[in-house]
XYZ file of C-alpha atoms in Angstrom:
699
model
C 97.181 92.043 114.604
C 99.647 94.657 112.517
C 97.733 96.024 109.504
C 100.691 97.073 107.628
C 102.738 94.504 105.900
C 106.190 95.572 103.539
C 108.096 93.477 101.540
C 110.925 93.153 98.961
C 111.077 91.469 95.884
C 114.714 90.428 94.718
C 114.493 90.046 90.787
C 117.397 87.617 90.542
C 118.211 86.850 86.768
C 121.960 85.908 84.043
C 120.748 86.033 80.838
C 122.290 82.452 78.652
C 125.766 83.070 78.456
C 127.249 79.865 77.988
C 128.703 79.784 74.620
C 125.904 77.769 72.257
C 128.961 75.156 70.482
C 130.857 74.360 74.240
C 128.216 74.992 76.455
C 131.596 77.264 78.475
C 130.956 80.820 79.600
C 133.355 82.478 77.071
C 136.112 84.997 79.316
C 134.284 88.767 79.615
C 136.711 91.937 79.213
C 134.487 93.797 81.446
C 134.397 91.672 84.257
C 138.246 91.394 85.303
C 139.379 90.495 87.278
C 136.731 87.430 86.893
C 136.264 85.314 83.617
C 132.574 86.166 83.547
C 129.704 88.475 85.058
C 128.036 85.180 86.048
C 131.657 84.974 88.964
C 132.240 88.308 89.483
C 127.862 88.236 90.875
C 128.131 85.519 92.666
C 131.040 87.329 94.725
C 129.540 90.288 95.010
C 126.094 89.463 95.716
C 124.574 86.195 94.879
C 127.188 84.410 97.014
C 126.966 86.905 100.359
C 122.741 87.455 100.452
C 123.044 83.727 101.084
C 125.567 84.305 104.611
C 122.956 83.980 107.665
C 122.830 87.958 109.159
C 119.696 88.622 110.380
C 118.185 87.570 113.412
C 115.103 85.378 113.808
C 113.131 85.022 116.793
C 110.486 82.498 115.399
C 113.137 80.244 114.988
C 115.263 81.770 117.076
C 117.965 81.400 114.795
C 120.157 83.730 112.251
C 119.501 83.324 108.335
C 119.686 84.988 105.336
C 118.566 87.698 102.985
C 116.561 85.600 101.150
C 114.218 83.877 103.386
C 113.029 87.240 104.498
C 112.642 87.884 100.921
C 109.834 87.448 97.946
C 112.094 86.566 94.938
C 112.752 84.841 91.457
C 116.064 83.214 90.120
C 115.954 82.572 85.977
C 116.339 79.175 85.220
C 118.755 80.559 82.645
C 120.807 81.429 86.104
C 120.113 79.514 89.273
C 120.698 76.143 86.743
C 124.732 77.637 86.405
C 124.801 78.467 90.386
C 124.014 74.568 90.785
C 126.490 73.528 88.781
C 129.013 75.871 89.772
C 128.515 76.283 93.306
C 125.711 73.975 94.440
C 125.847 74.110 98.200
C 124.552 78.079 97.494
C 122.556 76.352 94.969
C 121.230 74.512 97.980
C 121.032 77.323 100.532
C 118.521 79.746 98.199
C 116.371 76.298 97.912
C 116.310 76.423 101.951
C 116.142 79.473 102.191
C 112.317 79.079 100.022
C 111.329 76.707 102.885
C 112.702 78.942 105.690
C 110.466 81.602 104.207
C 107.824 78.856 104.319
C 108.113 78.445 108.383
C 108.580 82.657 108.512
C 106.154 82.875 106.753
C 103.441 80.010 106.718
C 104.234 80.425 102.191
C 107.734 80.068 100.670
C 108.939 83.339 98.990
C 110.015 82.246 95.796
C 108.033 82.952 92.245
C 109.323 81.003 89.007
C 110.517 83.243 85.867
C 109.365 83.193 82.056
C 112.600 80.450 81.271
C 115.079 82.522 79.737
C 113.483 86.573 80.316
C 111.593 86.751 76.529
C 109.093 89.798 76.276
C 106.267 87.643 76.955
C 103.858 90.755 75.685
C 106.393 90.718 72.197
C 105.455 86.352 71.980
C 103.405 84.549 70.133
C 100.744 83.036 72.065
C 102.506 79.265 71.223
C 105.833 81.059 72.291
C 104.365 82.512 75.955
C 102.887 79.127 76.762
C 106.302 77.712 76.253
C 108.328 80.675 78.532
C 106.433 80.555 81.421
C 105.615 76.426 81.192
C 109.489 76.024 81.173
C 109.569 78.557 83.935
C 107.332 77.035 86.313
C 108.057 72.991 86.049
C 112.100 74.511 85.922
C 110.683 76.772 89.746
C 108.510 73.351 90.592
C 111.339 70.330 89.678
C 114.159 73.140 91.539
C 111.905 73.844 94.340
C 110.301 71.056 95.138
C 106.653 72.659 95.382
C 104.228 74.162 92.508
C 104.735 77.965 91.797
C 102.219 80.504 93.072
C 103.310 82.940 90.826
C 105.077 83.934 87.564
C 107.607 86.947 87.313
C 106.559 88.929 84.222
C 110.512 90.011 82.557
C 111.246 93.222 82.511
C 108.157 93.244 83.841
C 106.271 93.614 80.598
C 103.212 93.222 80.283
C 99.775 92.723 78.743
C 96.236 90.495 78.359
C 97.458 88.434 76.478
C 100.513 87.415 78.846
C 98.027 87.232 82.091
C 95.595 85.232 80.049
C 98.673 82.216 79.645
C 99.806 83.103 82.891
C 96.474 82.211 84.223
C 95.841 79.025 81.947
C 99.173 77.901 82.964
C 97.864 77.841 86.867
C 99.436 80.986 88.783
C 97.474 82.852 91.377
C 99.282 85.905 91.020
C 102.117 88.440 89.494
C 103.904 91.590 90.500
C 103.307 94.294 87.930
C 105.140 98.111 89.025
C 101.861 100.405 90.328
C 102.089 102.637 86.970
C 101.224 99.686 84.946
C 97.550 99.566 86.863
C 94.476 100.572 85.495
C 92.094 101.955 88.523
C 88.124 103.500 87.487
C 90.741 106.620 88.146
C 93.346 106.614 85.833
C 96.455 104.914 86.160
C 97.077 103.587 89.549
C 98.967 105.536 91.886
C 101.442 104.510 94.462
C 99.167 105.278 97.155
C 96.531 103.174 96.222
C 99.571 100.455 95.522
C 98.500 98.908 99.033
C 96.691 96.245 98.905
C 96.265 93.433 95.441
C 93.420 93.637 92.751
C 92.150 91.206 90.379
C 92.641 90.664 86.837
C 89.680 88.803 85.593
C 89.916 86.254 82.397
C 87.875 86.866 79.687
C 89.170 84.011 77.423
C 88.179 81.531 80.727
C 85.371 83.059 81.965
C 85.489 83.248 86.554
C 89.038 82.952 86.306
C 91.569 85.629 88.222
C 94.741 86.261 88.295
C 95.522 88.499 91.293
C 98.097 91.424 91.221
C 100.718 92.769 93.358
C 101.634 96.358 92.423
C 104.998 97.314 93.711
C 105.574 101.032 94.808
C 107.078 102.932 91.719
C 108.869 105.259 94.025
C 110.325 103.587 96.819
C 111.638 100.859 94.553
C 113.684 103.428 92.528
C 115.489 104.758 95.257
C 116.980 102.104 96.278
C 120.284 102.203 95.153
C 120.075 106.082 95.753
C 118.983 105.774 98.874
C 119.311 102.203 101.205
C 122.621 103.034 102.503
C 120.976 105.052 105.002
C 118.916 103.153 106.626
C 116.861 105.555 109.124
C 115.672 107.341 106.518
C 114.810 105.117 104.026
C 113.400 103.329 106.876
C 111.333 106.527 107.643
C 110.082 106.559 104.033
C 109.114 103.076 104.008
C 106.463 103.772 106.974
C 105.414 107.285 105.964
C 104.431 105.210 102.336
C 101.712 103.440 104.994
C 98.268 105.350 104.740
C 96.831 106.118 108.093
C 93.661 103.380 107.170
C 93.461 100.190 109.681
C 92.229 97.367 106.671
C 95.286 95.612 106.008
C 97.940 96.845 103.633
C 100.735 95.749 101.830
C 103.799 97.718 101.271
C 106.351 96.137 98.448
C 109.408 97.282 96.078
C 110.610 95.573 93.504
C 114.359 96.020 91.675
C 116.873 94.040 90.144
C 118.197 91.404 93.217
C 122.053 92.884 91.965
C 121.894 95.850 93.210
C 122.866 93.951 96.599
C 126.134 93.775 96.537
C 126.653 94.340 92.997
C 125.622 97.211 90.928
C 125.367 98.912 95.079
C 128.413 97.924 96.673
C 127.669 96.686 99.923
C 123.923 97.009 98.873
C 123.550 93.484 100.718
C 124.742 94.674 103.897
C 122.136 97.917 103.761
C 119.818 95.500 102.361
C 120.248 93.218 105.812
C 119.953 96.389 107.933
C 116.980 97.617 106.622
C 115.467 94.459 107.132
C 116.645 93.968 110.454
C 115.452 97.497 111.698
C 112.198 96.647 110.384
C 112.167 93.185 112.606
C 112.951 94.545 115.708
C 111.070 98.458 115.426
C 107.716 95.078 115.339
C 105.349 98.451 113.453
C 105.706 96.752 109.855
C 105.204 93.331 109.957
C 107.379 91.557 106.613
C 105.264 89.163 104.363
C 105.679 87.509 100.876
C 103.236 87.855 98.242
C 101.850 84.591 98.459
C 101.194 84.705 102.461
C 99.600 87.841 101.997
C 97.732 86.734 99.761
C 96.304 83.868 101.373
C 94.984 86.265 104.389
C 93.877 88.749 102.189
C 92.413 88.305 99.300
C 91.527 91.149 96.526
C 88.296 92.873 96.496
C 89.143 94.965 93.492
C 89.294 93.900 90.024
C 91.654 96.470 87.552
C 92.417 96.949 84.449
C 96.250 97.025 83.172
C 98.271 99.484 80.463
C 98.710 96.551 77.593
C 103.034 96.458 76.670
C 104.227 98.525 78.971
C 107.427 97.153 81.299
C 109.499 98.665 84.074
C 112.322 99.826 81.836
C 111.375 101.732 79.011
C 109.209 104.436 79.818
C 108.094 104.344 76.055
C 106.438 101.044 76.387
C 107.858 98.248 74.756
C 109.867 100.535 72.545
C 113.676 99.230 73.783
C 113.377 96.046 72.484
C 111.511 96.826 69.550
C 113.044 100.676 67.858
C 115.469 103.722 68.927
C 112.933 104.679 71.666
C 116.069 106.332 73.265
C 116.025 104.674 76.341
C 119.654 104.367 76.670
C 122.548 104.369 79.292
C 125.526 105.438 77.044
C 124.260 109.713 75.950
C 126.970 109.464 73.147
C 125.715 106.288 71.536
C 123.218 107.518 69.774
C 122.118 104.899 66.981
C 120.112 102.301 68.235
C 117.504 101.298 64.461
C 120.145 98.451 65.052
C 116.989 97.070 67.790
C 114.277 97.506 65.423
C 116.534 95.166 62.585
C 117.986 92.958 65.433
C 113.904 91.690 66.694
C 113.151 91.612 62.476
C 115.681 89.163 62.012
C 114.733 87.477 65.487
C 111.045 87.158 65.100
C 111.928 85.577 60.458
C 114.738 82.747 62.450
C 111.358 81.852 65.413
C 108.934 81.669 62.208
C 111.161 79.722 59.791
C 112.881 77.470 62.991
C 108.439 76.658 64.377
C 107.081 75.619 60.672
C 110.657 73.683 60.593
C 110.317 71.702 64.219
C 106.723 70.698 63.457
C 107.486 69.899 59.960
C 110.563 67.596 61.658
C 109.067 66.610 64.437
C 105.148 65.430 63.312
C 107.130 62.063 61.352
C 108.102 60.395 64.642
C 106.723 62.128 67.617
C 103.251 61.438 69.024
C 103.281 65.097 70.023
C 105.627 67.563 69.270
C 103.921 70.204 70.941
C 104.093 68.371 74.207
C 107.839 67.211 73.965
C 108.414 70.971 73.410
C 106.648 72.136 75.474
C 109.080 69.719 77.951
C 112.123 70.243 76.326
C 113.627 72.587 79.655
C 113.903 68.622 80.909
C 116.917 68.334 78.666
C 118.524 71.636 78.685
C 118.593 71.014 82.837
C 120.423 67.382 82.749
C 122.640 67.725 79.386
C 122.991 63.937 80.515
C 123.230 61.500 77.497
C 121.241 58.785 78.691
C 118.140 61.013 80.019
C 117.987 62.519 76.802
C 117.793 59.912 74.724
C 115.459 58.686 77.382
C 113.172 61.664 77.259
C 113.229 61.530 73.474
C 112.811 57.998 72.636
C 109.225 57.910 75.923
C 107.410 60.534 73.643
C 107.748 58.761 69.914
C 105.681 57.074 68.597
C 106.708 54.673 67.219
C 110.762 52.633 68.165
C 113.683 55.599 66.577
C 115.875 54.268 64.995
C 119.527 56.435 66.027
C 118.943 58.664 62.620
C 115.597 59.914 63.749
C 117.000 59.942 67.420
C 119.466 63.034 66.793
C 117.152 65.118 64.026
C 114.741 64.769 66.469
C 117.007 65.783 68.957
C 118.184 68.700 66.382
C 114.981 69.788 66.210
C 114.660 71.123 69.332
C 118.243 72.268 69.750
C 117.215 73.910 67.019
C 114.348 75.642 68.387
C 115.865 75.949 71.632
C 118.902 78.227 70.458
C 115.999 80.662 68.789
C 114.542 80.944 71.756
C 117.988 81.817 73.244
C 118.336 84.122 70.365
C 115.298 85.799 71.981
C 116.086 86.948 75.102
C 115.642 90.472 75.981
C 118.861 91.605 76.893
C 120.002 91.578 73.487
C 118.254 94.757 73.083
C 118.787 96.423 76.827
C 122.179 97.570 75.952
C 122.544 100.429 74.275
C 125.365 98.688 71.067
C 125.060 95.849 68.471
C 128.680 95.252 69.855
C 127.888 94.100 73.382
C 128.044 90.395 74.801
C 124.366 90.501 75.378
C 123.214 90.919 71.633
C 126.230 89.196 70.271
C 125.837 86.470 72.098
C 121.914 86.334 70.883
C 123.105 85.630 66.833
C 126.143 83.288 68.578
C 122.551 81.235 69.580
C 120.712 82.057 66.509
C 123.903 81.025 64.498
C 123.729 77.789 66.419
C 119.943 77.264 65.678
C 120.657 77.893 61.703
C 123.559 75.286 62.072
C 121.048 72.860 63.540
C 118.131 74.297 60.902
C 120.707 72.850 58.437
C 121.131 68.707 59.894
C 117.910 68.890 58.981
C 118.376 69.711 55.296
C 116.965 73.712 55.197
C 119.109 76.881 54.483
C 118.284 79.127 56.821
C 121.481 81.974 56.456
C 119.979 83.589 54.199
C 117.757 85.371 57.199
C 121.146 87.091 58.057
C 120.870 89.427 55.306
C 118.840 91.178 57.915
C 121.077 92.642 59.600
C 122.284 94.043 56.284
C 121.913 98.040 57.241
C 122.703 97.254 61.541
C 124.770 99.644 61.990
C 126.989 100.012 65.303
C 128.196 103.207 67.928
C 131.776 101.232 67.514
C 134.157 102.203 64.676
C 134.580 100.040 62.348
C 131.920 97.364 64.018
C 129.843 96.347 61.047
C 128.113 93.635 59.699
C 130.886 91.827 57.805
C 132.245 92.042 61.584
C 129.210 90.794 62.391
C 129.845 87.490 60.325
C 133.511 87.216 60.824
C 132.634 86.895 64.863
C 129.892 84.230 63.503
C 132.623 82.293 61.271
C 134.959 82.033 63.809
C 132.294 80.967 66.540
C 131.510 77.650 64.209
C 134.786 76.737 64.345
C 134.172 75.835 68.349
C 134.264 72.145 67.952
C 137.510 72.677 66.439
C 138.940 74.645 68.882
C 137.157 71.853 71.509
C 139.124 69.508 69.390
C 142.502 71.047 69.892
C 142.175 71.831 74.185
C 141.527 68.127 73.923
C 144.310 66.917 72.153
C 146.452 69.724 74.142
C 145.565 68.712 77.367
C 146.405 64.968 76.040
C 149.837 65.908 74.188
C 151.385 68.927 77.005
C 150.237 66.226 80.331
C 148.982 69.190 82.066
C 145.130 69.065 83.927
C 143.131 70.650 86.738
C 141.551 69.517 89.623
C 138.476 70.956 89.651
C 135.438 70.449 86.572
C 134.968 72.217 83.911
C 132.477 72.172 81.542
C 131.673 71.145 78.166
C 128.446 70.187 75.579
C 131.376 68.164 73.799
C 132.689 63.932 75.044
C 136.171 63.493 72.972
C 138.032 59.953 72.778
C 141.417 59.415 71.466
C 140.679 55.954 69.389
C 144.928 56.534 67.653
C 147.438 57.886 68.849
C 150.873 57.668 66.644
C 153.664 59.450 66.630
C 156.460 60.464 63.883
C 159.011 62.442 64.384
C 157.992 65.976 65.502
C 154.542 65.176 64.654
C 151.711 62.875 66.314
C 148.673 62.003 64.432
C 145.373 61.101 66.654
C 142.277 60.178 65.277
C 139.346 60.798 68.068
C 135.963 60.115 68.844
C 133.438 62.632 69.418
C 130.190 63.375 70.875
C 127.565 66.315 71.208
C 125.386 65.775 74.383
C 122.581 67.841 73.433
C 122.339 66.040 70.325
C 124.103 62.771 70.594
C 125.552 63.615 67.123
C 128.515 61.276 66.951
C 132.026 62.211 64.441
C 135.027 60.995 64.550
C 137.837 63.425 62.906
C 141.375 63.517 61.975
C 144.315 65.298 63.669
C 147.614 66.283 63.679
C 149.448 68.039 65.495
C 153.488 69.156 65.087
C 155.255 70.620 67.798
C 158.023 73.329 66.143
C 160.310 76.412 68.040
C 158.000 76.386 71.520
C 154.379 76.439 68.803
C 151.731 73.655 68.316
C 150.452 73.945 64.454
C 146.737 71.863 64.828
C 145.772 70.263 60.910
C 142.496 69.223 61.623
C 139.189 67.713 59.329
C 136.254 65.258 59.771
C 137.199 61.936 58.612
C 136.805 58.268 59.362
C 138.952 55.973 61.524
C 139.526 53.659 58.010
C 141.144 56.639 56.380
C 143.128 57.125 58.937
C 146.656 55.654 57.373
C 145.754 57.381 54.354
C 145.755 60.871 55.891
C 148.795 60.990 57.869
C 150.081 61.433 53.906
C 147.906 64.750 53.769
C 149.332 67.803 52.989
C 147.796 70.923 55.146
C 145.104 72.230 52.589
C 143.581 69.610 52.234
C 142.848 69.657 56.042
C 139.534 72.306 57.773
C 141.619 73.578 59.704
C 145.034 74.001 60.349
C 146.239 77.212 62.838
C 148.513 77.243 65.467
C 147.799 78.386 69.379
C 146.975 81.601 68.557
C 142.943 79.750 67.252
C 143.047 78.748 70.406
C 140.480 80.857 73.286
C 140.697 82.063 76.924
C 142.560 79.672 79.591
C 143.178 76.798 76.613
C 145.635 79.081 74.336
C 147.520 80.015 77.986
C 147.491 76.921 79.373
C 149.559 75.457 75.831
C 151.319 78.509 76.281
C 152.754 77.726 79.747
C 153.240 74.112 78.624
C 155.376 75.248 75.465
C 157.522 77.706 77.058
C 161.242 77.393 78.434
C 160.888 80.997 80.217
C 161.435 80.644 84.192
C 157.942 82.422 85.226
C 156.612 79.493 82.653
C 158.000 76.577 85.271
C 157.064 77.703 87.992
C 153.262 78.447 86.295
C 153.767 74.825 84.912
C 155.352 73.200 88.037
C 152.375 75.877 90.016
C 149.639 73.721 87.760
C 150.822 69.349 87.872
C 151.303 70.178 91.398
C 147.689 70.775 91.654
C 146.377 68.634 89.108
C 148.357 65.575 91.309
C 146.782 66.665 94.266
C 143.327 66.807 93.497
C 141.415 67.085 96.252
C 144.302 66.236 98.715
C 144.431 68.573 101.136
C 148.138 68.336 102.674
C 149.462 67.914 98.733
C 146.702 70.937 97.988
C 148.445 72.985 100.411
C 151.922 72.147 98.966
C 150.938 73.399 95.290
C 149.491 76.379 97.199
C 153.241 77.420 98.963
C 155.027 77.820 95.417
C 152.729 80.696 94.898
C 152.748 82.062 98.294
C 156.062 81.785 98.437
C 156.699 83.719 95.649
C 158.485 86.609 95.295
C 155.735 88.339 93.701
C 152.847 85.549 94.267
C 149.727 87.677 92.728
C 151.277 88.502 90.226
C 152.737 85.625 89.995
C 148.420 83.765 90.902
C 147.449 86.649 88.129
C 148.983 84.910 85.260
C 147.835 81.702 85.142
C 144.879 80.105 84.010
C 141.517 79.296 85.946
C 142.790 81.491 88.631
C 139.946 82.150 90.687
C 139.188 78.346 90.484
C 142.603 77.660 91.741
C 141.320 79.921 94.635
C 138.160 78.398 95.248
C 139.308 74.472 94.855
C 141.888 76.460 97.655
C 138.967 77.364 99.674
C 136.829 74.064 99.558
C 139.895 72.537 101.210
C 140.421 74.928 103.617
C 136.745 75.089 104.671
C 136.864 71.682 105.470
C 140.380 71.257 106.835
C 141.369 71.085 110.463
C 144.721 72.320 110.076
C 143.801 76.359 111.376
C 146.979 77.464 110.291
C 146.708 76.113 106.806
C 143.713 78.171 106.514
C 144.043 80.241 107.774
C 146.938 80.812 105.570
C 144.370 80.102 102.745
C 141.633 83.085 103.962
C 144.739 85.500 104.151
C 146.270 84.880 100.998
C 142.623 85.353 99.383
C 141.386 88.386 101.682
C 144.639 90.017 99.964
C 143.426 89.114 95.651
C 141.642 90.146 94.251
C 139.049 87.394 94.498
C 138.647 88.951 98.337
C 135.352 89.131 98.180
C 135.686 85.579 97.779
C 136.024 84.518 100.870
C 131.314 84.729 101.593
C 132.452 81.469 100.604
C 134.647 80.070 103.885
C 132.682 81.696 106.314
C 128.769 80.144 104.320
C 130.639 76.830 104.569
C 131.958 76.609 107.979
C 130.140 80.018 109.415
C 133.786 81.124 111.186
C 135.358 84.960 111.223
C 131.166 86.243 110.781
C 132.276 89.506 111.633
C 135.366 89.938 109.963
C 134.281 88.857 106.875
C 131.122 91.498 107.579
C 133.602 94.321 108.479
C 135.861 93.422 104.949
C 132.370 93.798 102.862
C 132.485 97.530 104.020
C 135.503 98.261 102.950
């Protein structure tokens, strides 16, 4: 029996990127040509890692890298993958099942739900984050979670006590976070698991694995040289004949996103280890089943894997930065003070409101991840009614759901990524503040004004010129108009007659109750329902078409005032704007269908042909030919909204088609586009041309 075991842990995670009003990911310019980083990293990393690149002799089949890794997927990422790449989601779940056949135990472990820094959380919030993460894991992976990945590997004793209380068997930390009798744990001392003895629950223990710090830090610089990195791994074992486990851990995004071709380098390393047979690949759960920890260990409180100053990166200007010219990080302390205050205020308000109607407000909140995951009105209604100690009126249902959403958005506002990067103007801290604003809106619905909390942010200073508190306030004010943007987009689609053949997601459901036209103006009465809170509203809107533009005016108003509103002037409406008010693809779509230019007519023809074709491959292929046969096909494609989603749609259809010539044309077209990395999806579905795909990835 081998005594040398090796484990690679990959931490896959993205923060919640969705707009908290519409539940749709906004366009993220740095991700170009992709509309957001979730799509970009899926094509560069999460997708390619699902391809069967590694021969497993035990199963006599090729399996994906996921099946040989230890890994965790953050719920805010995995739920997005489930919505947008259901086949990939299934492959990730199946990889865990395959790993159980290979190792005897599944490789996947849970993660604290939305990646908050657990030592910064109150005891209640620690339990909330851990339970949400572990229970989400159990639902998706169809088994109980044996372990929890700590966001940023941030730890203190209270966090470990909370993990024990929630039923986990082990956790993973960096070697420097352990304290043995001799002092800080060295990499050479991390070749065995230890145990943390609970002081709150005497007799209970948590196994702790410590990954090799030096080897983990060298992944991105050395893994491209398989032989060299393999020798470094092998030489890190001791000559001792007792069982040893050497592990490395890093962000899973290293394997294809941060490091180009990282997925191929990882597969090469795993394949080398399997074929060499000197080291046995394993996962933590399997090793723990065979070899129990024998030594107790203490941990270095308030430490992490990505800040040498403990937890400084998430609470002050500790010196951690990516861009050396961005030296102002005092905003981190101010932002933490703001989110701490928000969490405290919303927690108090939540319990004050829900104790009136819920049997157990705390347990309802602990279970609320189910509604975040399901997002079906029927499920959400059933959930909240089941938690009540009496039959709830419609008003009580809406207020209870608003209280739960208020608490959820406050949690999301405190996601660790808000502090990780260099400046308050970055995507992540701004997203955090949007979740905070949404939480404050829910508080207002419950009768409490928390807008004064934003005054805490006034001293914020950015490294970017002219980006200050006033700019932040302006951004948040615009985001509060999201329901009107969604309404305008819905009406524009109905008025101009365009649609898409693939699913688009929105946090609102709209329905036209009445439509009336007078000359160049169309009047609408529209009902709206929020998916998360079931709050229903009615809006009156009018749209006037003038010189290739749409002038949109709207306000919240009951059906009974429809005729009276027709005569109202624009100054009596809450919103009056043209198509520049729309965002991203919605704006581009409206501009195309309003334009008389020849190029826009081509685009409109393509969009309409795709919508009419739906999932009929032959009709869709004719729509594809509109692009393919154009003089400048890729230029035309890039100018069409949802260009990535159209290609993804064609690729899905091509993969299922029996027409070899047509599917090869689509495949070739995609390979020459900005989105060539999307081809993993074709290979994943069909199993065709794997060698060709591999060579493409190496370019």
